[in-house]
């Protein structure tokens, strides 16, 4: 993803994760949104009394402020990150991890098959992997493919046959990756990873997130206007089903 909007407007939140953290903590709407997402992930954990919890792709996030016991990792060392780690090579012993999660991280993984093999190795039986990823309803596909094409130029490619991503830029991915892996290729996933049960959970990130511009392209709409809309969206299931831009996915090691 380009760190310059339209080729000339610098977005330091992309090139310098510390700026993303500052933007989230300093913005009432974004702070509420990302705090709530971490709470949703925490509530989605099914293994009793989890001890070792690892986040992948945590750079630029506020996990340590909300859930300090999490081991935060990323391919880039930055404030709030405990250690550098690739999702394809998890720094953990066999059967030693209770929970692994990623917020908009899975679609940046270069080799998802290697990641899932590692996940199967390190998770305890009954352990969870929880991902928040771009959704695949009609509205989100319209947004990612057309409306946001030049504001967030990561492709949303449902026709990409292979899961692997060849682009060397870790900020570039395929936003349709969750759909491709868990919906389109669900039979392939079940055959490759029979020990990993997949559950598609709740949608989130409604129109309020679109109107906010997100972290990297924050629009000048005040949080005082966005927060009431956000509260309505989160309490209206039909609305968030139709307009949710994100989706929670839970894997459990059987």
mmCIF file of C-alpha atoms in Angstrom:
data_model
loop_
_atom_site.group_PDB
_atom_site.id
_atom_site.type_symbol
_atom_site.label_atom_id
_atom_site.label_comp_id
_atom_site.label_asym_id
_atom_site.label_seq_id
_atom_site.Cartn_x
_atom_site.Cartn_y
_atom_site.Cartn_z
ATOM 1 C CA UNK A 1 0.000 0.000 0.000
ATOM 2 C CA UNK A 2 1.322 3.428 -0.856
ATOM 3 C CA UNK A 3 2.215 5.633 2.104
ATOM 4 C CA UNK A 4 1.117 8.636 0.012
ATOM 5 C CA UNK A 5 -2.543 9.271 -0.710
ATOM 6 C CA UNK A 6 -3.073 9.932 -4.443
ATOM 7 C CA UNK A 7 0.700 9.856 -4.797
ATOM 8 C CA UNK A 8 1.474 13.095 -2.958
ATOM 9 C CA UNK A 9 -0.255 13.333 0.467
ATOM 10 C CA UNK A 10 1.997 11.655 3.033
ATOM 11 C CA UNK A 11 0.358 9.188 5.416
ATOM 12 C CA UNK A 12 2.791 8.762 8.301
ATOM 13 C CA UNK A 13 0.400 6.327 9.967
ATOM 14 C CA UNK A 14 1.496 3.808 7.332
ATOM 15 C CA UNK A 15 5.231 4.422 7.283
ATOM 16 C CA UNK A 16 5.562 5.057 11.040
ATOM 17 C CA UNK A 17 3.311 2.855 13.247
ATOM 18 C CA UNK A 18 3.754 5.203 16.226
ATOM 19 C CA UNK A 19 1.720 7.792 14.324
ATOM 20 C CA UNK A 20 -1.110 5.281 13.926
ATOM 21 C CA UNK A 21 -1.117 4.657 17.679
ATOM 22 C CA UNK A 22 -1.250 8.394 18.351
ATOM 23 C CA UNK A 23 -4.125 8.845 15.939
ATOM 24 C CA UNK A 24 -6.165 6.047 17.510
ATOM 25 C CA UNK A 25 -5.566 7.104 21.112
ATOM 26 C CA UNK A 26 -6.227 10.757 20.272
ATOM 27 C CA UNK A 27 -9.478 10.152 18.409
ATOM 28 C CA UNK A 28 -12.605 9.326 20.391
ATOM 29 C CA UNK A 29 -14.261 7.304 17.631
ATOM 30 C CA UNK A 30 -11.205 5.279 16.577
ATOM 31 C CA UNK A 31 -10.218 4.628 20.189
ATOM 32 C CA UNK A 32 -13.709 3.281 20.963
ATOM 33 C CA UNK A 33 -13.789 1.176 17.790
ATOM 34 C CA UNK A 34 -10.434 -0.546 18.307
ATOM 35 C CA UNK A 35 -10.981 -0.980 22.029
ATOM 36 C CA UNK A 36 -14.313 -2.669 21.306
ATOM 37 C CA UNK A 37 -12.715 -4.931 18.688
ATOM 38 C CA UNK A 38 -10.173 -6.142 21.219
ATOM 39 C CA UNK A 39 -12.987 -6.802 23.685
ATOM 40 C CA UNK A 40 -14.868 -8.752 20.996
ATOM 41 C CA UNK A 41 -11.771 -10.858 20.333
ATOM 42 C CA UNK A 42 -11.346 -11.474 24.059
ATOM 43 C CA UNK A 43 -14.992 -12.564 24.369
ATOM 44 C CA UNK A 44 -14.601 -14.870 21.344
ATOM 45 C CA UNK A 45 -11.967 -16.968 23.124
ATOM 46 C CA UNK A 46 -13.343 -20.403 24.031
ATOM 47 C CA UNK A 47 -10.345 -22.102 25.660
ATOM 48 C CA UNK A 48 -10.685 -21.892 29.461
ATOM 49 C CA UNK A 49 -8.270 -19.622 31.344
ATOM 50 C CA UNK A 50 -5.908 -18.739 28.458
ATOM 51 C CA UNK A 51 -2.335 -18.110 29.575
ATOM 52 C CA UNK A 52 -0.320 -17.450 26.440
ATOM 53 C CA UNK A 53 -1.920 -15.041 23.975
ATOM 54 C CA UNK A 54 -0.089 -13.786 20.872
ATOM 55 C CA UNK A 55 -1.067 -11.056 18.439
ATOM 56 C CA UNK A 56 0.292 -11.015 14.879
ATOM 57 C CA UNK A 57 0.516 -7.786 12.888
ATOM 58 C CA UNK A 58 0.166 -5.624 15.975
ATOM 59 C CA UNK A 59 2.237 -2.613 14.858
ATOM 60 C CA UNK A 60 0.252 0.624 14.936
ATOM 61 C CA UNK A 61 -2.355 -0.832 17.290
ATOM 62 C CA UNK A 62 -3.396 -0.203 20.905
ATOM 63 C CA UNK A 63 -3.463 -3.791 22.185
ATOM 64 C CA UNK A 64 -1.058 -3.190 25.061
ATOM 65 C CA UNK A 65 -3.273 -0.390 26.382
ATOM 66 C CA UNK A 66 -6.379 -2.586 26.447
ATOM 67 C CA UNK A 67 -5.057 -6.122 26.928
ATOM 68 C CA UNK A 68 -1.547 -5.819 28.425
ATOM 69 C CA UNK A 69 -0.934 -9.554 28.932
ATOM 70 C CA UNK A 70 -0.920 -10.154 25.161
ATOM 71 C CA UNK A 71 2.439 -10.814 23.475
ATOM 72 C CA UNK A 72 2.353 -8.318 20.602
ATOM 73 C CA UNK A 73 4.348 -9.127 17.460
ATOM 74 C CA UNK A 74 4.886 -7.773 13.975
ATOM 75 C CA UNK A 75 7.364 -7.983 11.119
ATOM 76 C CA UNK A 76 8.327 -4.413 12.103
ATOM 77 C CA UNK A 77 9.646 -3.436 15.510
ATOM 78 C CA UNK A 78 7.751 -0.400 16.769
ATOM 79 C CA UNK A 79 6.315 1.061 19.994
ATOM 80 C CA UNK A 80 3.933 -1.361 21.674
ATOM 81 C CA UNK A 81 5.450 -4.428 19.987
ATOM 82 C CA UNK A 82 7.127 -7.012 22.208
ATOM 83 C CA UNK A 83 9.170 -8.777 19.542
ATOM 84 C CA UNK A 84 9.591 -9.219 15.810
ATOM 85 C CA UNK A 85 7.914 -12.300 14.365
ATOM 86 C CA UNK A 86 6.551 -13.511 11.054
ATOM 87 C CA UNK A 87 3.146 -15.192 10.949
ATOM 88 C CA UNK A 88 4.754 -17.943 8.878
ATOM 89 C CA UNK A 89 7.304 -18.749 11.585
ATOM 90 C CA UNK A 90 5.724 -18.536 15.013
ATOM 91 C CA UNK A 91 8.211 -18.268 17.869
ATOM 92 C CA UNK A 92 6.550 -20.762 20.177
ATOM 93 C CA UNK A 93 6.963 -24.359 21.262
ATOM 94 C CA UNK A 94 4.605 -27.074 20.068
ATOM 95 C CA UNK A 95 1.193 -27.005 21.783
ATOM 96 C CA UNK A 96 2.121 -23.986 23.900
ATOM 97 C CA UNK A 97 -0.200 -21.182 22.718
ATOM 98 C CA UNK A 98 -3.773 -20.708 23.959
ATOM 99 C CA UNK A 99 -4.831 -17.873 21.642
ATOM 100 C CA UNK A 100 -3.415 -16.192 18.550
ATOM 101 C CA UNK A 101 -5.210 -13.279 16.943
ATOM 102 C CA UNK A 102 -4.779 -10.681 14.228
ATOM 103 C CA UNK A 103 -6.683 -7.504 13.402
ATOM 104 C CA UNK A 104 -6.584 -6.957 9.625
ATOM 105 C CA UNK A 105 -3.392 -9.022 9.624
ATOM 106 C CA UNK A 106 -4.230 -12.312 7.913
ATOM 107 C CA UNK A 107 -4.654 -10.758 4.477
ATOM 108 C CA UNK A 108 -1.070 -9.451 4.730
ATOM 109 C CA UNK A 109 0.453 -12.879 5.390
ATOM 110 C CA UNK A 110 2.687 -13.823 2.459
ATOM 111 C CA UNK A 111 2.196 -17.583 2.794
ATOM 112 C CA UNK A 112 -1.090 -18.433 4.541
ATOM 113 C CA UNK A 113 -0.599 -22.194 4.182
ATOM 114 C CA UNK A 114 2.650 -21.995 6.095
ATOM 115 C CA UNK A 115 0.943 -19.822 8.718
ATOM 116 C CA UNK A 116 -1.857 -22.346 9.247
ATOM 117 C CA UNK A 117 0.646 -25.198 9.495
ATOM 118 C CA UNK A 118 2.506 -23.252 12.165
ATOM 119 C CA UNK A 119 -0.760 -22.416 13.873
ATOM 120 C CA UNK A 120 -1.673 -26.093 14.013
ATOM 121 C CA UNK A 121 1.742 -26.786 15.537
ATOM 122 C CA UNK A 122 1.756 -24.170 18.308
ATOM 123 C CA UNK A 123 -1.892 -24.082 19.423
ATOM 124 C CA UNK A 124 -2.965 -26.179 22.360
ATOM 125 C CA UNK A 125 -5.892 -28.507 21.803
ATOM 126 C CA UNK A 126 -8.968 -26.323 22.200
ATOM 127 C CA UNK A 127 -6.916 -23.202 21.486
ATOM 128 C CA UNK A 128 -8.190 -20.410 19.248
ATOM 129 C CA UNK A 129 -7.005 -18.290 16.368
ATOM 130 C CA UNK A 130 -9.241 -15.244 15.948
ATOM 131 C CA UNK A 131 -9.045 -12.904 12.975
ATOM 132 C CA UNK A 132 -10.817 -9.662 12.141
ATOM 133 C CA UNK A 133 -10.755 -9.375 8.355
ATOM 134 C CA UNK A 134 -12.539 -7.504 5.535
ATOM 135 C CA UNK A 135 -16.077 -8.777 5.051
ATOM 136 C CA UNK A 136 -17.549 -10.222 1.831
ATOM 137 C CA UNK A 137 -21.128 -8.936 1.776
ATOM 138 C CA UNK A 138 -22.230 -6.944 -1.290
ATOM 139 C CA UNK A 139 -21.676 -3.585 0.349
ATOM 140 C CA UNK A 140 -18.129 -4.311 1.508
ATOM 141 C CA UNK A 141 -17.196 -5.756 -1.895
ATOM 142 C CA UNK A 142 -18.501 -2.580 -3.564
ATOM 143 C CA UNK A 143 -16.490 -0.449 -1.136
ATOM 144 C CA UNK A 144 -13.212 -2.367 -1.394
ATOM 145 C CA UNK A 145 -13.349 -2.974 -5.137
ATOM 146 C CA UNK A 146 -14.691 0.394 -6.322
ATOM 147 C CA UNK A 147 -15.386 3.116 -3.770
ATOM 148 C CA UNK A 148 -12.089 2.840 -1.854
ATOM 149 C CA UNK A 149 -9.877 1.746 -4.729
ATOM 150 C CA UNK A 150 -7.695 4.882 -4.581
ATOM 151 C CA UNK A 151 -8.035 5.604 -0.868
ATOM 152 C CA UNK A 152 -7.009 2.102 0.207
ATOM 153 C CA UNK A 153 -5.372 0.545 -2.836
ATOM 154 C CA UNK A 154 -4.962 -2.999 -1.554
ATOM 155 C CA UNK A 155 -6.824 -5.218 -4.027
ATOM 156 C CA UNK A 156 -9.954 -7.155 -3.138
ATOM 157 C CA UNK A 157 -9.390 -10.034 -5.516
ATOM 158 C CA UNK A 158 -11.809 -12.947 -5.191
ATOM 159 C CA UNK A 159 -10.414 -14.495 -8.379
ATOM 160 C CA UNK A 160 -6.854 -14.901 -7.119
ATOM 161 C CA UNK A 161 -6.369 -18.664 -7.361
ATOM 162 C CA UNK A 162 -3.422 -19.090 -5.011
ATOM 163 C CA UNK A 163 -3.480 -17.890 -1.418
ATOM 164 C CA UNK A 164 0.172 -16.846 -1.491
ATOM 165 C CA UNK A 165 0.998 -13.154 -2.016
ATOM 166 C CA UNK A 166 3.972 -12.327 -4.234
ATOM 167 C CA UNK A 167 4.197 -8.578 -3.525
ATOM 168 C CA UNK A 168 7.206 -8.077 -1.194
ATOM 169 C CA UNK A 169 5.667 -5.029 0.521
ATOM 170 C CA UNK A 170 4.280 -6.295 3.872
ATOM 171 C CA UNK A 171 1.680 -3.512 3.814
ATOM 172 C CA UNK A 172 0.171 -4.901 0.612
ATOM 173 C CA UNK A 173 -2.218 -7.838 0.700
ATOM 174 C CA UNK A 174 -5.426 -9.188 -0.760
ATOM 175 C CA UNK A 175 -8.421 -7.948 1.231
ATOM 176 C CA UNK A 176 -10.509 -10.854 -0.096
ATOM 177 C CA UNK A 177 -8.174 -13.386 1.504
ATOM 178 C CA UNK A 178 -10.571 -14.446 4.274
ATOM 179 C CA UNK A 179 -13.352 -15.036 1.753
ATOM 180 C CA UNK A 180 -11.021 -16.928 -0.572
ATOM 181 C CA UNK A 181 -9.692 -19.198 2.164
ATOM 182 C CA UNK A 182 -12.649 -19.793 4.469
ATOM 183 C CA UNK A 183 -15.621 -19.512 2.074
ATOM 184 C CA UNK A 184 -14.577 -20.058 -1.535
ATOM 185 C CA UNK A 185 -11.925 -22.662 -0.717
ATOM 186 C CA UNK A 186 -13.494 -24.037 2.467
ATOM 187 C CA UNK A 187 -13.221 -27.632 1.207
ATOM 188 C CA UNK A 188 -9.526 -27.126 0.479
ATOM 189 C CA UNK A 189 -8.966 -25.688 3.963
ATOM 190 C CA UNK A 190 -10.796 -28.594 5.633
ATOM 191 C CA UNK A 191 -8.732 -31.102 3.673
ATOM 192 C CA UNK A 192 -5.413 -29.379 4.397
ATOM 193 C CA UNK A 193 -6.107 -28.583 8.068
ATOM 194 C CA UNK A 194 -8.663 -31.081 9.417
ATOM 195 C CA UNK A 195 -7.673 -30.207 13.009
ATOM 196 C CA UNK A 196 -8.678 -26.546 12.595
ATOM 197 C CA UNK A 197 -12.413 -25.925 12.894
ATOM 198 C CA UNK A 198 -13.646 -22.687 11.265
ATOM 199 C CA UNK A 199 -16.493 -20.520 12.553
ATOM 200 C CA UNK A 200 -17.666 -17.345 10.826
ATOM 201 C CA UNK A 201 -18.773 -15.010 13.601
ATOM 202 C CA UNK A 202 -20.229 -11.516 13.737
ATOM 203 C CA UNK A 203 -19.786 -8.636 11.263
ATOM 204 C CA UNK A 204 -18.535 -5.263 12.485
ATOM 205 C CA UNK A 205 -17.217 -1.884 11.243
ATOM 206 C CA UNK A 206 -20.275 -0.280 9.674
ATOM 207 C CA UNK A 207 -20.856 2.944 7.760
ATOM 208 C CA UNK A 208 -19.419 4.993 10.608
ATOM 209 C CA UNK A 209 -16.006 3.472 9.905
ATOM 210 C CA UNK A 210 -16.332 4.285 6.205
ATOM 211 C CA UNK A 211 -17.305 7.881 7.006
ATOM 212 C CA UNK A 212 -14.403 8.224 9.447
ATOM 213 C CA UNK A 213 -11.852 7.372 6.750
ATOM 214 C CA UNK A 214 -10.224 4.890 9.123
ATOM 215 C CA UNK A 215 -6.810 5.293 10.698
ATOM 216 C CA UNK A 216 -4.756 6.113 7.617
ATOM 217 C CA UNK A 217 -7.172 8.495 5.876
ATOM 218 C CA UNK A 218 -9.087 10.038 8.798
ATOM 219 C CA UNK A 219 -11.721 12.420 7.443
ATOM 220 C CA UNK A 220 -12.689 15.646 9.266
ATOM 221 C CA UNK A 221 -15.947 14.246 10.656
ATOM 222 C CA UNK A 222 -15.930 14.688 14.451
ATOM 223 C CA UNK A 223 -16.206 11.732 16.785
ATOM 224 C CA UNK A 224 -19.231 13.394 18.384
ATOM 225 C CA UNK A 225 -21.163 12.645 15.180
ATOM 226 C CA UNK A 226 -19.654 9.228 14.459
ATOM 227 C CA UNK A 227 -20.092 7.680 17.905
ATOM 228 C CA UNK A 228 -23.938 7.798 17.999
ATOM 229 C CA UNK A 229 -24.017 6.196 14.555
ATOM 230 C CA UNK A 230 -21.543 3.562 15.712
ATOM 231 C CA UNK A 231 -23.677 2.737 18.760
ATOM 232 C CA UNK A 232 -26.755 2.352 16.530
ATOM 233 C CA UNK A 233 -24.897 0.059 14.118
ATOM 234 C CA UNK A 234 -23.560 -2.189 16.850
ATOM 235 C CA UNK A 235 -27.045 -2.621 18.324
ATOM 236 C CA UNK A 236 -28.853 -3.233 15.012
ATOM 237 C CA UNK A 237 -28.084 -6.725 13.688
ATOM 238 C CA UNK A 238 -29.808 -6.320 10.318
ATOM 239 C CA UNK A 239 -27.940 -3.076 9.665
ATOM 240 C CA UNK A 240 -24.505 -4.441 10.538
ATOM 241 C CA UNK A 241 -25.190 -7.593 8.519
ATOM 242 C CA UNK A 242 -25.846 -5.433 5.464
ATOM 243 C CA UNK A 243 -23.159 -2.787 5.945
ATOM 244 C CA UNK A 244 -20.461 -4.409 8.093
ATOM 245 C CA UNK A 245 -17.063 -3.926 6.485
ATOM 246 C CA UNK A 246 -15.313 -6.378 8.813
ATOM 247 C CA UNK A 247 -15.866 -9.923 9.984
ATOM 248 C CA UNK A 248 -14.750 -11.990 12.978
ATOM 249 C CA UNK A 249 -13.479 -15.502 12.181
ATOM 250 C CA UNK A 250 -12.587 -18.066 14.833
ATOM 251 C CA UNK A 251 -10.458 -21.173 14.343
ATOM 252 C CA UNK A 252 -10.299 -23.817 17.049
ATOM 253 C CA UNK A 253 -7.770 -26.636 17.198
ATOM 254 C CA UNK A 254 -9.659 -29.888 17.674
#
